[in-house]
mmCIF file of C-alpha atoms in Angstrom:
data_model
loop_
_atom_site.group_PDB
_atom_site.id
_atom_site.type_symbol
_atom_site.label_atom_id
_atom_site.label_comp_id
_atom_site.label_asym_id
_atom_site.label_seq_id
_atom_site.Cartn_x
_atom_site.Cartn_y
_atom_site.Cartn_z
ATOM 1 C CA UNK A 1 17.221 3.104 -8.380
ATOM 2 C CA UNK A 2 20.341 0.797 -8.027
ATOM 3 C CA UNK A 3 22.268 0.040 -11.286
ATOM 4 C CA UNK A 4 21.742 -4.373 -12.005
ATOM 5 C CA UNK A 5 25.705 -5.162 -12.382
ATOM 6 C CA UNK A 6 26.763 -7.959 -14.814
ATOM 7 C CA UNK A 7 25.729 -11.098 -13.763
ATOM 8 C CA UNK A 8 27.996 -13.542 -12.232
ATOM 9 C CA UNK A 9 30.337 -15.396 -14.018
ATOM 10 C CA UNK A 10 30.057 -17.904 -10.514
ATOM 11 C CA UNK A 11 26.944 -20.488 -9.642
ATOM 12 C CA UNK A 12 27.100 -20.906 -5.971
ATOM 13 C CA UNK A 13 25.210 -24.270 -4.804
ATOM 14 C CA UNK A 14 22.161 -24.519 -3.041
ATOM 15 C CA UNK A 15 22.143 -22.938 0.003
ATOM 16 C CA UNK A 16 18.779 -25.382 1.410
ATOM 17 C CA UNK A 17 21.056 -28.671 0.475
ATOM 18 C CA UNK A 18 24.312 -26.962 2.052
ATOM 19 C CA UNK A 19 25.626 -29.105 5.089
ATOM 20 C CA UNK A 20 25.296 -28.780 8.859
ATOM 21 C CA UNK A 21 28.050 -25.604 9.095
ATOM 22 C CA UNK A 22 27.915 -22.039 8.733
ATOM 23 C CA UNK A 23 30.257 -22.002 5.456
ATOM 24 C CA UNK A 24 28.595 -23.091 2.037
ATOM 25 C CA UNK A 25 31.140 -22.509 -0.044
ATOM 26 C CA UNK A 26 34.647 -21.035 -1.111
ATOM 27 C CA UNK A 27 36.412 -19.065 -3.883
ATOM 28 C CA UNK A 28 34.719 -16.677 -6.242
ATOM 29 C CA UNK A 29 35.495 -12.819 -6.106
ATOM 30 C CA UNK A 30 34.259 -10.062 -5.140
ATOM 31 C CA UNK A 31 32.796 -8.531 -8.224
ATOM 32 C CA UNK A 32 29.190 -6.448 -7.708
ATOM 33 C CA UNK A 33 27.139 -9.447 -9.697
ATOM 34 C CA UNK A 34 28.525 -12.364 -7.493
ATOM 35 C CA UNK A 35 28.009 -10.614 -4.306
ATOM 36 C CA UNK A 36 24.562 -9.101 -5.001
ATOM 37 C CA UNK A 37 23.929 -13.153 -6.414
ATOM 38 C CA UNK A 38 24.930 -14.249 -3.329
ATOM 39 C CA UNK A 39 23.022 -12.355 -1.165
ATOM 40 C CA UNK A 40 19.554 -13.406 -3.255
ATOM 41 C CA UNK A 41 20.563 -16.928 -2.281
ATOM 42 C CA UNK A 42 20.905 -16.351 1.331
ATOM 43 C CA UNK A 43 24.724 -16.416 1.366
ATOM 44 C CA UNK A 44 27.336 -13.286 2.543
ATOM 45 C CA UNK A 45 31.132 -13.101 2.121
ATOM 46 C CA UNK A 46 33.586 -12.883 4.960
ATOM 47 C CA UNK A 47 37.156 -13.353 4.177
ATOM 48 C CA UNK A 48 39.342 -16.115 5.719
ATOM 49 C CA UNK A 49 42.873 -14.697 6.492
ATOM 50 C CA UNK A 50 44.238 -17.895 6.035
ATOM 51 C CA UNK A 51 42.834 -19.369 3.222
ATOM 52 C CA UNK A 52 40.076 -18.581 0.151
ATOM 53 C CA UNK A 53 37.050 -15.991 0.551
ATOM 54 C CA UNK A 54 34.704 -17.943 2.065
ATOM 55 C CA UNK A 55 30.318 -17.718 1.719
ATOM 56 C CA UNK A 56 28.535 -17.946 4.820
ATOM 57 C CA UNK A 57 24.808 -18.866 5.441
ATOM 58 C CA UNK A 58 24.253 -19.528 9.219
ATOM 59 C CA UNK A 59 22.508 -22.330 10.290
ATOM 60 C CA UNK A 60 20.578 -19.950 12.584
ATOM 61 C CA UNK A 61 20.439 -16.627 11.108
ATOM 62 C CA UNK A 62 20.597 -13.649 13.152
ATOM 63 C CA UNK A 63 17.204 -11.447 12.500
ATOM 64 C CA UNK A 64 15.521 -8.125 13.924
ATOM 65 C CA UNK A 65 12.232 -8.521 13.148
ATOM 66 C CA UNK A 66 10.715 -5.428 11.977
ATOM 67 C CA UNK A 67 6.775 -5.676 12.075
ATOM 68 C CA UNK A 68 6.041 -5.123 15.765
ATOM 69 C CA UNK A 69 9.512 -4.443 16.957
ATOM 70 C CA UNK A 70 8.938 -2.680 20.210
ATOM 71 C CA UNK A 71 12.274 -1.204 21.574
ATOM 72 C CA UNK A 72 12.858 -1.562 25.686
ATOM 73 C CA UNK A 73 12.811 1.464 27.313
ATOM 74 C CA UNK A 74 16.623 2.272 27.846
ATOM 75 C CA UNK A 75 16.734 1.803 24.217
ATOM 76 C CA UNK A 76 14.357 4.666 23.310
ATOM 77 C CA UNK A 77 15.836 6.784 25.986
ATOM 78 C CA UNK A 78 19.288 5.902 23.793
ATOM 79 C CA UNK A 79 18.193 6.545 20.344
ATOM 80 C CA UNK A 80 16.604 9.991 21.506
ATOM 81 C CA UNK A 81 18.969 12.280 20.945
ATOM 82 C CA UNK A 82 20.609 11.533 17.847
ATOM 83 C CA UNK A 83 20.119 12.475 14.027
ATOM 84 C CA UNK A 84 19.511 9.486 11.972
ATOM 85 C CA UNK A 85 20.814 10.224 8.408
ATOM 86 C CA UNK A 86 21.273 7.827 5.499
ATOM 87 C CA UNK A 87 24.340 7.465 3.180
ATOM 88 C CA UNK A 88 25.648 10.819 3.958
ATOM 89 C CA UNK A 89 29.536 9.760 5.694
ATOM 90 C CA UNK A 90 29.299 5.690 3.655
ATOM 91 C CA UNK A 91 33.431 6.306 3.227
ATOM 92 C CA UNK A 92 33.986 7.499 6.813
ATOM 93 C CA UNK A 93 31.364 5.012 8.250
ATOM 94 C CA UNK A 94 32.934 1.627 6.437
ATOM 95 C CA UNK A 95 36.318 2.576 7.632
ATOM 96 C CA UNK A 96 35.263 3.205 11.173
ATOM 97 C CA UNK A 97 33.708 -0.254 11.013
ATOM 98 C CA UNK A 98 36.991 -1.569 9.503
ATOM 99 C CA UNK A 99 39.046 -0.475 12.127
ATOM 100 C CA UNK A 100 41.910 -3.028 12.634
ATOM 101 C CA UNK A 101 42.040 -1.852 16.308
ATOM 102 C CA UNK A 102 38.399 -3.691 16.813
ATOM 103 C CA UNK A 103 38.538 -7.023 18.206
ATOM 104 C CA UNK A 104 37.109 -9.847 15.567
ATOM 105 C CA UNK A 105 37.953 -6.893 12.572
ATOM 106 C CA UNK A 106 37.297 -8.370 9.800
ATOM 107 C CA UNK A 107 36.802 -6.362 6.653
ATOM 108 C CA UNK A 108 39.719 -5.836 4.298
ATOM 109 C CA UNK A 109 40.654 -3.315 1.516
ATOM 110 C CA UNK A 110 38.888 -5.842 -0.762
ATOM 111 C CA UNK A 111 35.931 -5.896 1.495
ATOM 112 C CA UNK A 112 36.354 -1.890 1.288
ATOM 113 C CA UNK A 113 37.058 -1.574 -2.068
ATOM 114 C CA UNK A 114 33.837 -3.958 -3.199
ATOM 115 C CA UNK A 115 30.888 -2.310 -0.779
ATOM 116 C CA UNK A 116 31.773 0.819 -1.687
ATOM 117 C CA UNK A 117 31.671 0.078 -5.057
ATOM 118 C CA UNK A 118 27.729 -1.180 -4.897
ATOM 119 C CA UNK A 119 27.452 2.005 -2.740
ATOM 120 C CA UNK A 120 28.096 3.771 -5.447
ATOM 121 C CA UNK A 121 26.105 1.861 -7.984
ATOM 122 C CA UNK A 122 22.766 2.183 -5.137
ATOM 123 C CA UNK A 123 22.554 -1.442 -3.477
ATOM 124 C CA UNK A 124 25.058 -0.767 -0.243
ATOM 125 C CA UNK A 125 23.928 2.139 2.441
ATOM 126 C CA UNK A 126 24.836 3.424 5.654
ATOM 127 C CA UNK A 127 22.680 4.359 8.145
ATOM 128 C CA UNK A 128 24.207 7.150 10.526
ATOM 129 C CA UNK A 129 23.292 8.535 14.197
ATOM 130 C CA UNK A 130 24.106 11.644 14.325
ATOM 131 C CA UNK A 131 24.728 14.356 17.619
ATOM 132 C CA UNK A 132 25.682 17.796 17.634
ATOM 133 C CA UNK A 133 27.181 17.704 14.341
ATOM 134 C CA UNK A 134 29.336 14.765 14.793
ATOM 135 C CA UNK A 135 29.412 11.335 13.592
ATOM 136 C CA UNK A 136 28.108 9.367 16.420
ATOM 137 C CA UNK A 137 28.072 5.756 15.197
ATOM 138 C CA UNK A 138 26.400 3.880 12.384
ATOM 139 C CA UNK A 139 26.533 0.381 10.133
ATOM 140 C CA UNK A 140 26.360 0.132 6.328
ATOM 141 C CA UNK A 141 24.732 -2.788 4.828
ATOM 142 C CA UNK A 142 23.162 -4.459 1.250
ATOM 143 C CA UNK A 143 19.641 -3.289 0.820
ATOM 144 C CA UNK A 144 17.775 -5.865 -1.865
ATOM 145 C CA UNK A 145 13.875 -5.357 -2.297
ATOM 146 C CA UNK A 146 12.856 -6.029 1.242
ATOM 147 C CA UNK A 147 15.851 -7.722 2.770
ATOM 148 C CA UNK A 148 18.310 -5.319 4.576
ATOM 149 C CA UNK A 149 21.417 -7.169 5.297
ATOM 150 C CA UNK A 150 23.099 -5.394 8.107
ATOM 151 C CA UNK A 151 27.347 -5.913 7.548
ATOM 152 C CA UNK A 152 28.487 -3.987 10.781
ATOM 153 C CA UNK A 153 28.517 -1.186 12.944
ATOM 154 C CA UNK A 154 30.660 1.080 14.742
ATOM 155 C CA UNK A 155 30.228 3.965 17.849
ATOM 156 C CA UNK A 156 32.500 6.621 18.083
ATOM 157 C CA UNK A 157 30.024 7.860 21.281
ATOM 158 C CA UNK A 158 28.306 5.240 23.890
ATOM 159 C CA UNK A 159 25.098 4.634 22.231
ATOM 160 C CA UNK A 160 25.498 5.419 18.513
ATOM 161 C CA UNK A 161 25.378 2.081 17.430
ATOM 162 C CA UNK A 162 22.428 1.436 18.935
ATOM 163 C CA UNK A 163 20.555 4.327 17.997
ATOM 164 C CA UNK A 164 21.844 3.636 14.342
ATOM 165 C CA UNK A 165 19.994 0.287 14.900
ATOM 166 C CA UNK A 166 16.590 1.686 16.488
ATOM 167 C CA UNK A 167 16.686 4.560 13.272
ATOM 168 C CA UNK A 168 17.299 1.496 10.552
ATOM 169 C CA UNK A 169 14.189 -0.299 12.276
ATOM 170 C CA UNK A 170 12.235 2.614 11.553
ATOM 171 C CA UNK A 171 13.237 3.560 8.088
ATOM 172 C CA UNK A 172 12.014 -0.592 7.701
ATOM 173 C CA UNK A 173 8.876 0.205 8.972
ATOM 174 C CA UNK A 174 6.431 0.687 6.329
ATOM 175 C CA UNK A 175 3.119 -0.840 5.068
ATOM 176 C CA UNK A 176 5.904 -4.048 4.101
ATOM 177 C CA UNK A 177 7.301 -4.112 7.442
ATOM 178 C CA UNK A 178 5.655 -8.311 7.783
ATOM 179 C CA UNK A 179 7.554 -9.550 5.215
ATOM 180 C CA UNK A 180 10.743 -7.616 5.308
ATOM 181 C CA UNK A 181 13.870 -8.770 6.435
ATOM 182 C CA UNK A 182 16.641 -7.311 8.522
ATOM 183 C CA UNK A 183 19.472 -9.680 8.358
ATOM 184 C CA UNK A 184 22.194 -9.277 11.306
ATOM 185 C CA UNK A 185 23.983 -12.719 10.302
ATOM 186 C CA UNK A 186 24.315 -13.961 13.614
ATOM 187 C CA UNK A 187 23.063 -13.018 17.059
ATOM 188 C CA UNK A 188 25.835 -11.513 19.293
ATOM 189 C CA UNK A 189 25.001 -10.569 22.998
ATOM 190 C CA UNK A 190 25.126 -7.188 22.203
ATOM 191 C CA UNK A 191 22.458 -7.602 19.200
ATOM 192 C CA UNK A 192 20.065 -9.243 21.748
ATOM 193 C CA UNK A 193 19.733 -6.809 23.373
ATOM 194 C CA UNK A 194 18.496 -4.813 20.622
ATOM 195 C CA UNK A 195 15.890 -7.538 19.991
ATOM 196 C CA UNK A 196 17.692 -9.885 17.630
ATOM 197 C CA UNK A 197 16.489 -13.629 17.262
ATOM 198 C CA UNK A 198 17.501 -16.507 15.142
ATOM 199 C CA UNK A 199 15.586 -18.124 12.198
ATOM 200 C CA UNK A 200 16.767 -21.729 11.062
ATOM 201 C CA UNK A 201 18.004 -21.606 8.029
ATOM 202 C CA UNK A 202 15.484 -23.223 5.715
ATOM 203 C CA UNK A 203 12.835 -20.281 7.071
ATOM 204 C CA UNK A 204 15.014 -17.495 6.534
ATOM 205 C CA UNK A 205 15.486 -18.452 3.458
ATOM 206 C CA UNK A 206 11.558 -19.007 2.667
ATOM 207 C CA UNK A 207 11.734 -15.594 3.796
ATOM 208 C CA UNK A 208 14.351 -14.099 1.605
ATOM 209 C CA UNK A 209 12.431 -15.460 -1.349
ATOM 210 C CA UNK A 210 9.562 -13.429 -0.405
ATOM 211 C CA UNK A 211 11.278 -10.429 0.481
ATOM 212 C CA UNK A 212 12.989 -9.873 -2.255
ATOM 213 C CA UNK A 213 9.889 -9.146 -4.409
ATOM 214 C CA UNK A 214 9.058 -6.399 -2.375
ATOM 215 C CA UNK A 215 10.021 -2.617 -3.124
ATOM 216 C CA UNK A 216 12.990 -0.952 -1.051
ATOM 217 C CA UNK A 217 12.134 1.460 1.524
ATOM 218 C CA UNK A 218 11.532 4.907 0.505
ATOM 219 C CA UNK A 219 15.204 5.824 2.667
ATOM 220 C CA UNK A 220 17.417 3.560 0.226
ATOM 221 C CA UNK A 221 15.641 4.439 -3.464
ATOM 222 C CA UNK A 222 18.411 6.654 -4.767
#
């Protein structure tokens, strides 16, 4: 099971009073207790070239749901013929997703350095599609009770992303598959047409709360 850091030495405010834009607050650091805090209040870090780390919390949040997710055709036909593995490549996946050659790239050496540090202490996981012995695509993200929050994904061959998607869906789908939550931040056009939705704010977090009591799926209990 994952290893409870110390807690944060940071109190991030109220993420159901927070204003009408995406960014709740600024500052803080990247230590495993202040992000794995932030995530159990509905927040995520993305860094701001420019100026301080910032904490997101969309105003819509980008969801799959899990419990009745029924994948389009071309989809299944996609995810078919690769090998879905979990946290076997987490170095080589984060860095493919890291790649500065990918437009919008925005994790960092901190970024790096911090996920793969909860990797290793059992809260951060990739999920990998592989094909014919290679690394096809995948995505890494924080797994917390029942809330999955997808960071990115990558493809190094058309369709691994998606089929890295369609496999995480499944390892989510268990006898808790209602009240878990797979968190994609926000909804790109891409992600739609994976399934992905939007929850307001104030029920996504209503349904962090709940999720969180739940056990992790059998795929991320190391």
């Amino acid at each position: 099971m994952p290893v409870e850091p110390p807690a944060s030495v940071w109190d991030f405010p109220p993420v159901a009073v927070a204003g009408p834009g995406d960014v709740v607050a600024a500052g803080a650091d990247l230590e495993p207790g202040t992000i794995l805090a932030a995530y159990r209040r509905g927040l995520f870090p993305m860094p701001d070239s420019d100026g301080p780390l910032l904490w997101w919390s969309p105003v819509d949040r980008g969801v799959i749901e899990v419990a009745g997710y029924s994948p389009s055709r071309s989809l299944r036909r996609a995810r078919k013929p690769f090998e879905i593995r979990v946290n076997t490549a987490f170095d080589e996946v984060i860095r493919a997703c890291a790649d500065p050659r990918r437009p919008g790239s925005w994790i960092d050496p901190d970024i790096i350095a911090a996920y793969t540090k909860l990797h290793r202490m059992g809260w951060v996981h990739s999920v990998e599609a592989w094909r014919d012995g290679e690394l096809a695509g995948g995505l890494y993200g924080v797994a917390i009770g029942g809330l999955f929050a997808g960071e990115s994904m990558f493809h190094h061959q058309t369709d691994g992303s998606k089929a890295a998607v369609a496999g995480l869906v499944e390892l989510l789908t268990d006898e808790y598959a209602a009240d878990r939550v797979l968190d994609i931040q926000w909804v790109t056009s891409h992600l739609a047409t994976l399934g992905a939705t939007t929850l307001p704010r104030d029920t996504y977090l209503h349904r962090l709360d709940r999720a969180l009591h739940l056990p992790l799926p059998k795929a991320f209990r190391t």
